[in-house]
Coordinates of C-alpha atoms in Angstrom, one line a residue:
X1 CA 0.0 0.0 0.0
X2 CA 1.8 3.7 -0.7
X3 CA 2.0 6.1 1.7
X4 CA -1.4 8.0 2.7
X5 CA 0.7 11.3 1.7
X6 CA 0.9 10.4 -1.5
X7 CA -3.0 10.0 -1.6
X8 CA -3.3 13.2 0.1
X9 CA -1.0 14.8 -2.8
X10 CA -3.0 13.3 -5.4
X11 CA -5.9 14.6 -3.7
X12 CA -4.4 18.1 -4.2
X13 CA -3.6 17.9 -6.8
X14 CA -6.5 17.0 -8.3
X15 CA -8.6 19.9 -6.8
X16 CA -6.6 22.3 -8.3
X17 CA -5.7 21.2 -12.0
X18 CA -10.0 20.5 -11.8
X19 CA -10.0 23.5 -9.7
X20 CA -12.9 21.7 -7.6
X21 CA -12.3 22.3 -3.8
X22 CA -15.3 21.1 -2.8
X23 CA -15.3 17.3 -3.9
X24 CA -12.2 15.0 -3.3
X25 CA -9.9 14.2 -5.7
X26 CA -11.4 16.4 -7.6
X27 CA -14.8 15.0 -8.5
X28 CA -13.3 11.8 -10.1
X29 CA -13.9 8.2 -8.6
X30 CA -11.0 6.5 -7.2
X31 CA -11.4 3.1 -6.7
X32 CA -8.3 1.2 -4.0
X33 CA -8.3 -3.0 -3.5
X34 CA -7.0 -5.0 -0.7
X35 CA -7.1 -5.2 3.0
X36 CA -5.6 -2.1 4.3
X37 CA -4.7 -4.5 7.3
X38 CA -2.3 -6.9 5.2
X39 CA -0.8 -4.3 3.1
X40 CA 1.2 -1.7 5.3
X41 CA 3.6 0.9 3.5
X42 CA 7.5 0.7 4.1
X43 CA 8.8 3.2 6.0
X44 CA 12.4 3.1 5.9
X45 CA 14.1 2.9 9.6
X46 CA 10.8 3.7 10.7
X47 CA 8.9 2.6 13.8
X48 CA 6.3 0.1 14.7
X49 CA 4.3 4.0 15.1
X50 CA 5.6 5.6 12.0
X51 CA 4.6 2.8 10.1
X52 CA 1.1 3.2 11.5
X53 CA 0.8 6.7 11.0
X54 CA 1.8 6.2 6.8
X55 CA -1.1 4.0 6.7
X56 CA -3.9 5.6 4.5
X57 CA -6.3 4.8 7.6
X58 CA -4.4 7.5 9.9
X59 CA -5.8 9.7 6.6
X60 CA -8.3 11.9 7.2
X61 CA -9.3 11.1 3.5
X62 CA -10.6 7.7 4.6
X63 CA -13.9 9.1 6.1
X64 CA -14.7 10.0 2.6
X65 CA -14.2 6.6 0.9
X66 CA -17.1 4.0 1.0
X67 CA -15.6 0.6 2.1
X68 CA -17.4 -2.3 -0.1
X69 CA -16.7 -6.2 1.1
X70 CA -16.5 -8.6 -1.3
X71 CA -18.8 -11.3 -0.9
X72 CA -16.6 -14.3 -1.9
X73 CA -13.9 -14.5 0.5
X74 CA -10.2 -15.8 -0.5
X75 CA -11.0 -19.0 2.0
X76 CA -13.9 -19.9 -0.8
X77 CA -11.3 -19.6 -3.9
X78 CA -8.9 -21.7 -2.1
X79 CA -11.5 -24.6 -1.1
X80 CA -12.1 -24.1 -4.8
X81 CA -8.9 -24.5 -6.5
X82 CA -8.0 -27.0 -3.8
X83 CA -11.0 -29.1 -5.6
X84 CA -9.7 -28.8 -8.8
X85 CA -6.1 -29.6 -8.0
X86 CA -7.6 -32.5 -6.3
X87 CA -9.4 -33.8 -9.1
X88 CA -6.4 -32.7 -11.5
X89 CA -4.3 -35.0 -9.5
X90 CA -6.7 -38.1 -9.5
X91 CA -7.4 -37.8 -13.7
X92 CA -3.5 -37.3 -13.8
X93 CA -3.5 -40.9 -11.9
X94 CA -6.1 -42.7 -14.1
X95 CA -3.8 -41.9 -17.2
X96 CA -0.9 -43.0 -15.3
X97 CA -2.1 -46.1 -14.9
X98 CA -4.0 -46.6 -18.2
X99 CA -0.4 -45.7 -19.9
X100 CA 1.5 -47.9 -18.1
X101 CA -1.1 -51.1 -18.5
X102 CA -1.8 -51.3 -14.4
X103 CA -5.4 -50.0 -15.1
X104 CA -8.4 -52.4 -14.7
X105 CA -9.4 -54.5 -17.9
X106 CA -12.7 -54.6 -19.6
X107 CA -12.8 -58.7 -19.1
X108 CA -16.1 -58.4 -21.0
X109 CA -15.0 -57.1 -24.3
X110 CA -11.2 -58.2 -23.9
X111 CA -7.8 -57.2 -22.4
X112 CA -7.4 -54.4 -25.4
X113 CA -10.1 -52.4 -23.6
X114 CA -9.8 -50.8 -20.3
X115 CA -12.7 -50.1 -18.0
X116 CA -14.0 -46.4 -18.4
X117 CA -14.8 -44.8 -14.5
X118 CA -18.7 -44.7 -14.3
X119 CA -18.0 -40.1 -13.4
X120 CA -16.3 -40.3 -17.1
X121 CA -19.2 -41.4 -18.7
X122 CA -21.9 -39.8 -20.7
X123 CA -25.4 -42.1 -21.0
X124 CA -26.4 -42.6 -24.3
X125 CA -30.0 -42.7 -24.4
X126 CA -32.0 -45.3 -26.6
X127 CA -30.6 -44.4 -30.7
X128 CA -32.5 -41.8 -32.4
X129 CA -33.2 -43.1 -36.0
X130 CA -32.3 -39.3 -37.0
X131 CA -29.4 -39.6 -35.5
X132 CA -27.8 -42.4 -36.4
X133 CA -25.0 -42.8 -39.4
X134 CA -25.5 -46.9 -39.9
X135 CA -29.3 -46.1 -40.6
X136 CA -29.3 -42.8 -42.6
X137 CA -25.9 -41.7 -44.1
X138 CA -25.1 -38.3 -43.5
X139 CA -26.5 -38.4 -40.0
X140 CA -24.7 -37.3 -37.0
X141 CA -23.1 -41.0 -35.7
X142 CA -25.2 -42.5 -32.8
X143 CA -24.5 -40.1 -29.5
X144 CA -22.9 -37.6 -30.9
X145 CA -25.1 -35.5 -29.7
X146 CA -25.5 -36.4 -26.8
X147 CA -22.0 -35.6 -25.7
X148 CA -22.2 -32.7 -27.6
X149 CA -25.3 -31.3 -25.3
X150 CA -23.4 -32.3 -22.4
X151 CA -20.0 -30.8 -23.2
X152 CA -21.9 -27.6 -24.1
X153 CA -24.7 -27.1 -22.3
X154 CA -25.2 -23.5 -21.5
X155 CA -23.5 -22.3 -24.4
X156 CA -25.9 -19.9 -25.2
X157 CA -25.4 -18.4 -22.0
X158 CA -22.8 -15.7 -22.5
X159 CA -21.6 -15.9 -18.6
X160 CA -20.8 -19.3 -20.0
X161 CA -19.1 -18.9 -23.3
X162 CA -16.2 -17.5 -22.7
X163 CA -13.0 -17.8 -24.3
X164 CA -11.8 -20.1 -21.3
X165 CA -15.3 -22.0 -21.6
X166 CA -14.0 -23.7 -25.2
X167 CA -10.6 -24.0 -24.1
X168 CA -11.7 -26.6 -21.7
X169 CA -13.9 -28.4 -23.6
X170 CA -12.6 -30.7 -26.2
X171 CA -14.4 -33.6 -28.6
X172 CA -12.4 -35.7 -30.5
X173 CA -13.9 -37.2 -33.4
X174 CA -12.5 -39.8 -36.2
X175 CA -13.4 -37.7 -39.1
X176 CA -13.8 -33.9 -40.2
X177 CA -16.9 -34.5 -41.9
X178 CA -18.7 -35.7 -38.2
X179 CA -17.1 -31.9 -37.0
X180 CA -18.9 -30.6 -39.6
X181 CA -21.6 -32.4 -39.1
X182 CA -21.9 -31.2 -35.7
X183 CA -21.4 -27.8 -35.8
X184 CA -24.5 -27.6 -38.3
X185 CA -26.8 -29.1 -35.9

């Protein structure tokens, strides 16, 4: 945090080039993040009281700022990304072990195929004639759609599609023409 004398300054400063005495800073908005309680200024050699007295909250100036709290507090983004490095760190696993052959076998089908975790898969409804390749060509191959709706639900949303929102999203496909195929629908 700077020194509250270099708000006051600006505050000055402000009043005269806008030659407006009457409104801080001039009339113009300022707007200041962070806990004032984290971030002291450095004051060189100075005291435990000196330090205290640069803070912008020994400033008269702070009766005239509004304080506004955030509602999400830092402990909620760091549950959050805790969740998400925990998950990172379990998929990381599963392709661990799928690379190196120690992950469970789909004894069913045979030992080529491995057994997909139940929170990986999409449901796949009963086939849609409509939607089905084998039974009309051209069509959109059985389920397609399915994991497309799922992958992208919200899209239309514009909270939701953001730039970040495609980044994570990715379908693989065996050839162009089901992309296309897709991205019509």
């Amino acid at each position: 945090m700077s020194h509250r004398q270099a708000f006051e300054v600006v505050n000055r400063t402000l009043r005269d080039i806008l030659e407006n005495d009457t409104e801080p800073f001039g009339g113009n908005v300022f707007v200041l993040s962070g806990d004032v309680r984290q971030i002291l200024p450095v004051v060189k050699k100075g005291t435990p009281g000196e330090t205290t007295n640069a803070c912008l909250k020994s400033s008269m100036l702070l009766l005239l700022f509004q304080t506004l709290v955030s509602r999400r507090t830092c402990e909620c983004e760091r549950m959050i990304l805790l969740t998400l490095l925990k998950e990172m760190a379990a998929f990381s696993d599963f392709l661990l072990q799928v690379g190196e052959g120690r992950y469970g076998v789909n004894a069913a089908l045979s030992s080529d195929y491995i057994k997909i975790p139940h929170e990986m898969l999409i449901e796949n409804p009963v086939a849609d004639e409509e939607d089905d390749a084998e039974i009309r060509p051209g069509a959109i191959p059985r389920g397609m759609n399915r994991i497309t709706d799922e992958m992208y639900a919200g899209i239309k949303n514009p909270e939701i599609a953001t730039d970040e929102c495609f980044t994570n999203r990715t379908i693989l496909t065996t050839t162009t023409t089901i992309v296309h195929q897709s991205m019509t629908r």
